[in-house]
């Protein structure tokens, strides 16, 4: 019998056995990490955030439950959060020092590792959809500023007046920053960036991230959210990751790619004893180890510890092709949620939940 056929057959048998143990699909979302503590959160604010996170999970899970792609699911989930003023993305984005809203977003799918990103967008209602257009309808990965706005209009995406994104709470934060000459972190005390990662029924993964940046940003500052490999990454061999936090540190560590690389190495195929039906001359059998949620979380935490050692804070969400989904953060809280085809829905804020 052909040697390559034996090897391929044995590999397929081992992989099919693995596939039976994983959920059909998994979705994980976040709405930012930071100083989110019970005694500093009003009941009204907490209820509104939990409701929005639940709505985001519903939007993404409906796509996945019907057999839709992970890419469609993360876009749908993020759009819900972009439209909600409780988060620093889309409507509700923070102000630059000059009093404008400049939006960043990125999206990536794990089959071919195609990606799209935008930075400094000012008129697209849902920047995550624009990032996807860049990925699918342009030869580029990232567009910025006026060019990104022009591309958006040419592609027929919904345009809004820049005032649509502004909220009084975000304006107050900018005024406080200027009046007290304090830092953006002292004003915000949290990172309201939003994101989603998903694994679909075909076993493919995707990630999406969207943000307004940081209060009082100047000189066209761009953080990690639209940077592929820093704030967003997806690879069917490893995982999908979306990050939120002090962007400069996430860029320096290459957080999203670093986590995916570590998970890919952990899932590297290894030799195993062949089953009886494959025990012919020259047969080699392989198994790609599964990553359970606990092991995957440990890997993500190692990278987040490196961010912390450099002085940065924030968090990440992840999902593997095995359907293991979760998060790791080094802040008091993180707006987050998770649901899978065979698991209970989780919506959480504080570090002692979920």
mmCIF file of C-alpha atoms in Angstrom:
data_model
loop_
_atom_site.group_PDB
_atom_site.id
_atom_site.type_symbol
_atom_site.label_atom_id
_atom_site.label_comp_id
_atom_site.label_asym_id
_atom_site.label_seq_id
_atom_site.Cartn_x
_atom_site.Cartn_y
_atom_site.Cartn_z
ATOM 1 C CA UNK A 1 0.000 0.000 0.000
ATOM 2 C CA UNK A 2 1.217 3.545 -0.758
ATOM 3 C CA UNK A 3 3.176 4.932 2.199
ATOM 4 C CA UNK A 4 1.739 8.461 1.960
ATOM 5 C CA UNK A 5 -1.784 7.012 1.901
ATOM 6 C CA UNK A 6 -1.110 5.082 5.110
ATOM 7 C CA UNK A 7 0.252 8.157 6.850
ATOM 8 C CA UNK A 8 -2.619 10.355 5.695
ATOM 9 C CA UNK A 9 -5.184 7.722 6.642
ATOM 10 C CA UNK A 10 -3.791 7.279 10.125
ATOM 11 C CA UNK A 11 -3.669 11.040 10.632
ATOM 12 C CA UNK A 12 -7.260 11.415 9.538
ATOM 13 C CA UNK A 13 -8.366 8.701 11.953
ATOM 14 C CA UNK A 14 -6.672 10.415 14.863
ATOM 15 C CA UNK A 15 -8.040 13.811 13.924
ATOM 16 C CA UNK A 16 -11.581 12.516 13.465
ATOM 17 C CA UNK A 17 -11.464 11.023 16.950
ATOM 18 C CA UNK A 18 -10.381 14.388 18.322
ATOM 19 C CA UNK A 19 -13.128 16.228 16.455
ATOM 20 C CA UNK A 20 -15.850 14.205 18.165
ATOM 21 C CA UNK A 21 -14.918 15.622 21.564
ATOM 22 C CA UNK A 22 -15.052 19.311 20.769
ATOM 23 C CA UNK A 23 -18.125 21.564 20.705
ATOM 24 C CA UNK A 24 -19.650 22.297 17.306
ATOM 25 C CA UNK A 25 -18.891 25.993 17.722
ATOM 26 C CA UNK A 26 -17.606 28.472 20.292
ATOM 27 C CA UNK A 27 -17.828 32.267 20.652
ATOM 28 C CA UNK A 28 -15.982 34.524 23.109
ATOM 29 C CA UNK A 29 -16.332 38.328 23.332
ATOM 30 C CA UNK A 30 -14.909 41.228 25.326
ATOM 31 C CA UNK A 31 -15.806 44.859 25.896
ATOM 32 C CA UNK A 32 -12.597 46.028 27.517
ATOM 33 C CA UNK A 33 -10.547 45.438 30.657
ATOM 34 C CA UNK A 34 -9.564 47.720 33.520
ATOM 35 C CA UNK A 35 -10.605 49.004 36.933
ATOM 36 C CA UNK A 36 -14.042 47.430 37.026
ATOM 37 C CA UNK A 37 -14.977 46.911 40.662
ATOM 38 C CA UNK A 38 -18.382 46.383 42.252
ATOM 39 C CA UNK A 39 -18.174 49.387 44.559
ATOM 40 C CA UNK A 40 -17.355 51.653 41.605
ATOM 41 C CA UNK A 41 -20.095 50.396 39.275
ATOM 42 C CA UNK A 42 -23.660 51.691 39.436
ATOM 43 C CA UNK A 43 -26.415 49.069 39.151
ATOM 44 C CA UNK A 44 -27.710 50.820 36.036
ATOM 45 C CA UNK A 45 -24.308 50.763 34.360
ATOM 46 C CA UNK A 46 -23.719 47.120 35.242
ATOM 47 C CA UNK A 47 -27.135 46.088 33.929
ATOM 48 C CA UNK A 48 -26.603 47.973 30.672
ATOM 49 C CA UNK A 49 -23.189 46.402 30.100
ATOM 50 C CA UNK A 50 -24.411 42.881 30.823
ATOM 51 C CA UNK A 51 -27.371 43.381 28.497
ATOM 52 C CA UNK A 52 -25.075 44.547 25.696
ATOM 53 C CA UNK A 53 -22.666 41.648 26.167
ATOM 54 C CA UNK A 54 -25.585 39.226 26.071
ATOM 55 C CA UNK A 55 -26.895 40.815 22.869
ATOM 56 C CA UNK A 56 -23.444 40.499 21.287
ATOM 57 C CA UNK A 57 -23.272 36.809 22.195
ATOM 58 C CA UNK A 58 -26.737 36.275 20.747
ATOM 59 C CA UNK A 59 -25.821 37.960 17.461
ATOM 60 C CA UNK A 60 -22.676 35.889 17.000
ATOM 61 C CA UNK A 61 -24.095 32.588 18.223
ATOM 62 C CA UNK A 62 -27.076 32.820 15.876
ATOM 63 C CA UNK A 63 -24.639 32.905 12.969
ATOM 64 C CA UNK A 64 -22.660 29.929 14.256
ATOM 65 C CA UNK A 65 -25.689 27.819 15.204
ATOM 66 C CA UNK A 66 -26.984 28.098 11.621
ATOM 67 C CA UNK A 67 -23.672 26.872 10.223
ATOM 68 C CA UNK A 68 -22.307 30.333 9.427
ATOM 69 C CA UNK A 69 -18.626 31.153 9.361
ATOM 70 C CA UNK A 70 -16.520 32.284 12.299
ATOM 71 C CA UNK A 71 -15.740 35.409 10.274
ATOM 72 C CA UNK A 72 -19.422 36.340 9.951
ATOM 73 C CA UNK A 73 -19.948 35.606 13.638
ATOM 74 C CA UNK A 74 -17.181 37.860 14.982
ATOM 75 C CA UNK A 75 -18.266 40.707 12.720
ATOM 76 C CA UNK A 76 -21.882 40.384 13.892
ATOM 77 C CA UNK A 77 -20.867 40.247 17.561
ATOM 78 C CA UNK A 78 -18.571 43.274 17.336
ATOM 79 C CA UNK A 79 -21.115 45.391 15.449
ATOM 80 C CA UNK A 80 -23.523 45.081 18.391
ATOM 81 C CA UNK A 81 -20.860 46.460 20.732
ATOM 82 C CA UNK A 82 -19.836 49.206 18.290
ATOM 83 C CA UNK A 83 -23.444 50.417 18.278
ATOM 84 C CA UNK A 84 -23.654 50.519 22.080
ATOM 85 C CA UNK A 85 -22.400 53.751 23.767
ATOM 86 C CA UNK A 86 -21.214 51.862 26.858
ATOM 87 C CA UNK A 87 -18.057 50.777 25.050
ATOM 88 C CA UNK A 88 -15.073 52.577 23.559
ATOM 89 C CA UNK A 89 -15.762 51.587 19.960
ATOM 90 C CA UNK A 90 -18.043 53.078 17.313
ATOM 91 C CA UNK A 91 -20.722 55.136 19.060
ATOM 92 C CA UNK A 92 -19.266 55.919 22.479
ATOM 93 C CA UNK A 93 -15.631 56.120 21.346
ATOM 94 C CA UNK A 94 -13.279 58.357 23.308
ATOM 95 C CA UNK A 95 -12.165 61.773 22.066
ATOM 96 C CA UNK A 96 -8.781 62.766 20.726
ATOM 97 C CA UNK A 97 -7.074 65.795 22.280
ATOM 98 C CA UNK A 98 -8.522 67.916 19.477
ATOM 99 C CA UNK A 99 -12.069 66.776 20.304
ATOM 100 C CA UNK A 100 -12.678 64.338 17.448
ATOM 101 C CA UNK A 101 -13.410 60.607 17.339
ATOM 102 C CA UNK A 102 -10.942 58.464 15.402
ATOM 103 C CA UNK A 103 -11.766 54.773 15.141
ATOM 104 C CA UNK A 104 -9.559 51.710 14.620
ATOM 105 C CA UNK A 105 -10.515 48.105 13.835
ATOM 106 C CA UNK A 106 -9.157 44.844 12.459
ATOM 107 C CA UNK A 107 -10.415 41.423 11.467
ATOM 108 C CA UNK A 108 -8.687 38.164 10.521
ATOM 109 C CA UNK A 109 -9.684 34.637 9.517
ATOM 110 C CA UNK A 110 -7.646 31.544 10.227
ATOM 111 C CA UNK A 111 -7.951 29.500 7.031
ATOM 112 C CA UNK A 112 -5.672 31.594 4.820
ATOM 113 C CA UNK A 113 -4.730 34.193 7.449
ATOM 114 C CA UNK A 114 -6.241 36.972 5.405
ATOM 115 C CA UNK A 115 -6.661 40.163 7.384
ATOM 116 C CA UNK A 116 -7.963 43.705 7.103
ATOM 117 C CA UNK A 117 -7.538 46.756 9.295
ATOM 118 C CA UNK A 118 -8.368 50.461 9.442
ATOM 119 C CA UNK A 119 -7.097 53.315 11.586
ATOM 120 C CA UNK A 120 -8.254 56.883 12.148
ATOM 121 C CA UNK A 121 -11.687 56.317 10.580
ATOM 122 C CA UNK A 122 -14.172 59.165 11.159
ATOM 123 C CA UNK A 123 -17.406 58.430 9.264
ATOM 124 C CA UNK A 124 -18.040 54.676 9.049
ATOM 125 C CA UNK A 125 -20.760 53.578 11.448
ATOM 126 C CA UNK A 126 -19.241 50.127 11.909
ATOM 127 C CA UNK A 127 -15.462 50.185 11.482
ATOM 128 C CA UNK A 128 -15.242 46.396 11.817
ATOM 129 C CA UNK A 129 -17.205 46.039 8.576
ATOM 130 C CA UNK A 130 -14.803 48.434 6.896
ATOM 131 C CA UNK A 131 -11.854 46.344 8.091
ATOM 132 C CA UNK A 132 -13.502 43.332 6.493
ATOM 133 C CA UNK A 133 -13.968 45.240 3.229
ATOM 134 C CA UNK A 134 -10.263 46.056 3.231
ATOM 135 C CA UNK A 135 -9.526 42.348 3.659
ATOM 136 C CA UNK A 136 -11.902 41.159 0.960
ATOM 137 C CA UNK A 137 -12.121 44.018 -1.560
ATOM 138 C CA UNK A 138 -8.646 45.526 -1.606
ATOM 139 C CA UNK A 139 -5.084 44.287 -2.154
ATOM 140 C CA UNK A 140 -4.046 45.787 1.198
ATOM 141 C CA UNK A 141 -4.163 44.867 4.873
ATOM 142 C CA UNK A 142 -4.432 48.309 6.490
ATOM 143 C CA UNK A 143 -5.864 51.663 5.408
ATOM 144 C CA UNK A 144 -5.784 54.839 7.491
ATOM 145 C CA UNK A 145 -7.287 58.312 7.769
ATOM 146 C CA UNK A 146 -8.837 60.040 4.775
ATOM 147 C CA UNK A 147 -7.998 57.154 2.481
ATOM 148 C CA UNK A 148 -9.866 54.704 4.678
ATOM 149 C CA UNK A 149 -12.863 57.059 4.809
ATOM 150 C CA UNK A 150 -12.809 57.395 1.024
ATOM 151 C CA UNK A 151 -12.572 53.629 0.532
ATOM 152 C CA UNK A 152 -15.507 53.141 2.904
ATOM 153 C CA UNK A 153 -17.734 55.536 0.961
ATOM 154 C CA UNK A 154 -16.753 53.968 -2.354
ATOM 155 C CA UNK A 155 -17.680 50.516 -1.052
ATOM 156 C CA UNK A 156 -21.108 51.675 0.045
ATOM 157 C CA UNK A 157 -20.733 51.171 3.798
ATOM 158 C CA UNK A 158 -23.084 53.182 6.016
ATOM 159 C CA UNK A 159 -21.714 56.676 6.587
ATOM 160 C CA UNK A 160 -22.643 58.900 9.537
ATOM 161 C CA UNK A 161 -21.903 62.436 10.617
ATOM 162 C CA UNK A 162 -18.915 62.399 13.006
ATOM 163 C CA UNK A 163 -21.191 63.691 15.761
ATOM 164 C CA UNK A 164 -22.876 60.256 15.806
ATOM 165 C CA UNK A 165 -19.944 58.774 17.710
ATOM 166 C CA UNK A 166 -19.813 61.448 20.436
ATOM 167 C CA UNK A 167 -21.301 61.014 23.915
ATOM 168 C CA UNK A 168 -21.346 63.430 26.848
ATOM 169 C CA UNK A 169 -19.530 60.991 29.124
ATOM 170 C CA UNK A 170 -16.600 60.725 26.724
ATOM 171 C CA UNK A 171 -16.520 64.500 26.323
ATOM 172 C CA UNK A 172 -16.425 64.877 30.107
ATOM 173 C CA UNK A 173 -13.451 62.516 30.270
ATOM 174 C CA UNK A 174 -11.541 64.657 27.780
ATOM 175 C CA UNK A 175 -12.353 67.851 29.675
ATOM 176 C CA UNK A 176 -11.186 66.250 32.923
ATOM 177 C CA UNK A 177 -7.933 65.189 31.303
ATOM 178 C CA UNK A 178 -7.248 68.698 30.053
ATOM 179 C CA UNK A 179 -8.336 70.471 33.251
ATOM 180 C CA UNK A 180 -6.343 68.294 35.620
ATOM 181 C CA UNK A 181 -3.477 67.733 33.210
ATOM 182 C CA UNK A 182 -3.728 64.059 34.049
ATOM 183 C CA UNK A 183 -3.094 60.977 31.925
ATOM 184 C CA UNK A 184 -5.582 59.082 29.782
ATOM 185 C CA UNK A 185 -5.407 56.101 32.157
ATOM 186 C CA UNK A 186 -6.243 58.202 35.210
ATOM 187 C CA UNK A 187 -9.331 59.477 33.389
ATOM 188 C CA UNK A 188 -10.624 56.230 31.906
ATOM 189 C CA UNK A 189 -9.381 53.636 34.389
ATOM 190 C CA UNK A 190 -10.445 51.039 31.846
ATOM 191 C CA UNK A 191 -9.981 50.016 28.241
ATOM 192 C CA UNK A 192 -13.338 49.852 26.457
ATOM 193 C CA UNK A 193 -12.041 48.231 23.286
ATOM 194 C CA UNK A 194 -14.371 45.490 22.008
ATOM 195 C CA UNK A 195 -13.592 42.197 20.341
ATOM 196 C CA UNK A 196 -14.752 38.706 19.452
ATOM 197 C CA UNK A 197 -13.213 35.347 18.557
ATOM 198 C CA UNK A 198 -15.042 32.305 17.228
ATOM 199 C CA UNK A 199 -14.677 28.728 16.038
ATOM 200 C CA UNK A 200 -17.329 27.564 13.579
ATOM 201 C CA UNK A 201 -18.742 24.130 12.719
ATOM 202 C CA UNK A 202 -16.060 23.646 10.075
ATOM 203 C CA UNK A 203 -13.359 24.096 12.716
ATOM 204 C CA UNK A 204 -12.176 27.460 11.383
ATOM 205 C CA UNK A 205 -11.353 30.391 13.657
ATOM 206 C CA UNK A 206 -11.571 34.172 13.277
ATOM 207 C CA UNK A 207 -10.935 37.277 15.376
ATOM 208 C CA UNK A 208 -12.122 40.884 15.317
ATOM 209 C CA UNK A 209 -11.264 43.973 17.397
ATOM 210 C CA UNK A 210 -12.584 47.564 17.370
ATOM 211 C CA UNK A 211 -11.720 50.654 19.419
ATOM 212 C CA UNK A 212 -11.759 54.420 19.751
ATOM 213 C CA UNK A 213 -8.241 54.409 21.181
ATOM 214 C CA UNK A 214 -7.361 56.385 24.303
ATOM 215 C CA UNK A 215 -8.757 59.654 25.631
ATOM 216 C CA UNK A 216 -6.695 62.642 24.531
ATOM 217 C CA UNK A 217 -4.623 60.755 21.963
ATOM 218 C CA UNK A 218 -2.519 63.030 19.757
ATOM 219 C CA UNK A 219 -0.459 63.105 16.583
ATOM 220 C CA UNK A 220 -2.430 60.331 14.896
ATOM 221 C CA UNK A 221 -1.640 57.803 17.631
ATOM 222 C CA UNK A 222 -2.562 54.198 16.743
ATOM 223 C CA UNK A 223 -2.683 51.428 19.335
ATOM 224 C CA UNK A 224 -2.644 47.664 19.053
ATOM 225 C CA UNK A 225 -6.258 47.067 17.982
ATOM 226 C CA UNK A 226 -5.731 47.501 14.222
ATOM 227 C CA UNK A 227 -2.253 45.962 14.276
ATOM 228 C CA UNK A 228 -2.355 42.362 13.063
ATOM 229 C CA UNK A 229 -0.309 40.267 15.465
ATOM 230 C CA UNK A 230 -0.621 42.708 18.346
ATOM 231 C CA UNK A 231 -4.331 43.221 19.011
ATOM 232 C CA UNK A 232 -5.787 40.646 16.616
ATOM 233 C CA UNK A 233 -4.671 37.339 15.154
ATOM 234 C CA UNK A 234 -6.247 34.139 13.805
ATOM 235 C CA UNK A 235 -4.668 30.900 12.621
ATOM 236 C CA UNK A 236 -6.516 27.595 12.140
ATOM 237 C CA UNK A 237 -3.384 25.779 13.306
ATOM 238 C CA UNK A 238 -3.480 27.461 16.693
ATOM 239 C CA UNK A 239 -6.149 29.907 17.843
ATOM 240 C CA UNK A 240 -7.822 33.278 17.409
ATOM 241 C CA UNK A 241 -7.062 36.164 19.784
ATOM 242 C CA UNK A 242 -8.480 39.648 20.418
ATOM 243 C CA UNK A 243 -6.818 41.980 22.905
ATOM 244 C CA UNK A 244 -7.652 45.060 24.949
ATOM 245 C CA UNK A 245 -5.320 47.143 27.054
ATOM 246 C CA UNK A 246 -2.357 49.495 26.986
ATOM 247 C CA UNK A 247 -1.741 49.247 23.266
ATOM 248 C CA UNK A 248 1.885 50.308 23.187
ATOM 249 C CA UNK A 249 2.844 47.319 25.350
ATOM 250 C CA UNK A 250 0.725 44.894 23.353
ATOM 251 C CA UNK A 251 2.472 46.051 20.185
ATOM 252 C CA UNK A 252 5.922 45.635 21.734
ATOM 253 C CA UNK A 253 5.165 42.076 22.859
ATOM 254 C CA UNK A 254 3.163 41.152 19.754
ATOM 255 C CA UNK A 255 0.613 39.689 22.131
ATOM 256 C CA UNK A 256 -1.920 38.114 19.776
ATOM 257 C CA UNK A 257 0.677 36.459 17.555
ATOM 258 C CA UNK A 258 2.796 35.395 20.521
ATOM 259 C CA UNK A 259 -0.160 33.584 22.083
ATOM 260 C CA UNK A 260 -1.069 31.893 18.796
ATOM 261 C CA UNK A 261 2.515 30.793 18.186
ATOM 262 C CA UNK A 262 2.731 29.253 21.650
ATOM 263 C CA UNK A 263 -0.569 27.434 21.152
ATOM 264 C CA UNK A 264 0.484 26.197 17.713
ATOM 265 C CA UNK A 265 3.644 24.709 19.194
ATOM 266 C CA UNK A 266 1.598 23.106 21.963
ATOM 267 C CA UNK A 267 -0.683 21.540 19.326
ATOM 268 C CA UNK A 268 2.186 20.278 17.150
ATOM 269 C CA UNK A 269 1.432 16.797 15.785
ATOM 270 C CA UNK A 270 3.295 13.961 17.488
ATOM 271 C CA UNK A 271 3.907 10.271 16.738
ATOM 272 C CA UNK A 272 1.546 7.800 18.413
ATOM 273 C CA UNK A 273 1.098 4.046 18.244
ATOM 274 C CA UNK A 274 -0.896 3.133 15.170
ATOM 275 C CA UNK A 275 -4.294 1.429 15.508
ATOM 276 C CA UNK A 276 -4.417 -2.208 14.314
ATOM 277 C CA UNK A 277 -5.980 -1.331 10.959
ATOM 278 C CA UNK A 278 -3.070 0.966 10.147
ATOM 279 C CA UNK A 279 -0.247 -1.286 11.348
ATOM 280 C CA UNK A 280 1.330 -1.981 7.982
ATOM 281 C CA UNK A 281 4.912 -1.547 6.952
ATOM 282 C CA UNK A 282 6.110 2.061 6.923
ATOM 283 C CA UNK A 283 2.890 3.310 8.520
ATOM 284 C CA UNK A 284 3.294 6.377 10.739
ATOM 285 C CA UNK A 285 0.440 7.622 12.875
ATOM 286 C CA UNK A 286 0.140 11.118 14.216
ATOM 287 C CA UNK A 287 -1.978 12.901 16.769
ATOM 288 C CA UNK A 288 -2.407 16.624 17.183
ATOM 289 C CA UNK A 289 -2.871 17.195 20.921
ATOM 290 C CA UNK A 290 -6.009 18.982 22.017
ATOM 291 C CA UNK A 291 -5.719 22.139 24.083
ATOM 292 C CA UNK A 292 -8.281 22.305 26.830
ATOM 293 C CA UNK A 293 -9.425 25.673 28.142
ATOM 294 C CA UNK A 294 -7.212 25.470 31.224
ATOM 295 C CA UNK A 295 -4.022 24.796 29.257
ATOM 296 C CA UNK A 296 -4.871 27.475 26.695
ATOM 297 C CA UNK A 297 -5.526 29.969 29.484
ATOM 298 C CA UNK A 298 -2.147 29.162 31.029
ATOM 299 C CA UNK A 299 -0.449 29.888 27.704
ATOM 300 C CA UNK A 300 -2.263 33.219 27.326
ATOM 301 C CA UNK A 301 -1.420 34.147 30.918
ATOM 302 C CA UNK A 302 2.306 33.615 30.339
ATOM 303 C CA UNK A 303 2.188 36.228 27.572
ATOM 304 C CA UNK A 304 0.038 38.583 29.641
ATOM 305 C CA UNK A 305 2.568 38.262 32.475
ATOM 306 C CA UNK A 306 5.228 39.503 30.078
ATOM 307 C CA UNK A 307 3.065 42.530 29.285
ATOM 308 C CA UNK A 308 2.705 43.189 33.009
ATOM 309 C CA UNK A 309 6.456 42.912 33.575
ATOM 310 C CA UNK A 310 6.982 45.669 31.019
ATOM 311 C CA UNK A 311 4.418 47.862 32.795
ATOM 312 C CA UNK A 312 1.327 47.213 30.692
ATOM 313 C CA UNK A 313 -2.129 46.030 31.671
ATOM 314 C CA UNK A 314 -5.190 44.654 29.915
ATOM 315 C CA UNK A 315 -6.524 41.320 28.751
ATOM 316 C CA UNK A 316 -7.151 38.902 25.897
ATOM 317 C CA UNK A 317 -9.814 36.479 24.754
ATOM 318 C CA UNK A 318 -9.043 33.362 22.721
ATOM 319 C CA UNK A 319 -10.557 30.307 21.060
ATOM 320 C CA UNK A 320 -8.764 27.263 19.656
ATOM 321 C CA UNK A 321 -9.707 25.010 16.718
ATOM 322 C CA UNK A 322 -10.599 22.446 19.401
ATOM 323 C CA UNK A 323 -13.316 24.801 20.618
ATOM 324 C CA UNK A 324 -11.610 25.768 23.883
ATOM 325 C CA UNK A 325 -12.412 29.397 24.604
ATOM 326 C CA UNK A 326 -11.532 31.738 27.428
ATOM 327 C CA UNK A 327 -9.650 34.798 28.599
ATOM 328 C CA UNK A 328 -6.735 36.097 30.625
ATOM 329 C CA UNK A 329 -6.424 39.586 32.114
ATOM 330 C CA UNK A 330 -4.258 41.343 34.698
ATOM 331 C CA UNK A 331 -6.755 44.030 35.712
ATOM 332 C CA UNK A 332 -9.489 44.030 38.399
ATOM 333 C CA UNK A 333 -12.146 43.315 35.801
ATOM 334 C CA UNK A 334 -12.942 42.675 32.143
ATOM 335 C CA UNK A 335 -16.230 42.933 30.288
ATOM 336 C CA UNK A 336 -16.505 39.482 28.727
ATOM 337 C CA UNK A 337 -18.760 36.643 27.641
ATOM 338 C CA UNK A 338 -18.632 33.136 26.245
ATOM 339 C CA UNK A 339 -21.019 30.602 24.735
ATOM 340 C CA UNK A 340 -20.673 27.329 22.821
ATOM 341 C CA UNK A 341 -22.987 24.843 21.151
ATOM 342 C CA UNK A 342 -22.936 22.566 24.192
ATOM 343 C CA UNK A 343 -22.083 25.009 26.963
ATOM 344 C CA UNK A 344 -23.836 27.451 29.225
ATOM 345 C CA UNK A 345 -23.700 31.124 28.309
ATOM 346 C CA UNK A 346 -21.400 33.193 30.561
ATOM 347 C CA UNK A 347 -21.493 36.971 30.935
ATOM 348 C CA UNK A 348 -19.029 38.443 33.405
ATOM 349 C CA UNK A 349 -17.422 41.687 34.546
ATOM 350 C CA UNK A 350 -15.432 41.147 37.730
ATOM 351 C CA UNK A 351 -12.369 38.978 38.263
ATOM 352 C CA UNK A 352 -14.178 36.550 40.577
ATOM 353 C CA UNK A 353 -16.776 35.627 37.936
ATOM 354 C CA UNK A 354 -16.782 33.029 35.177
#
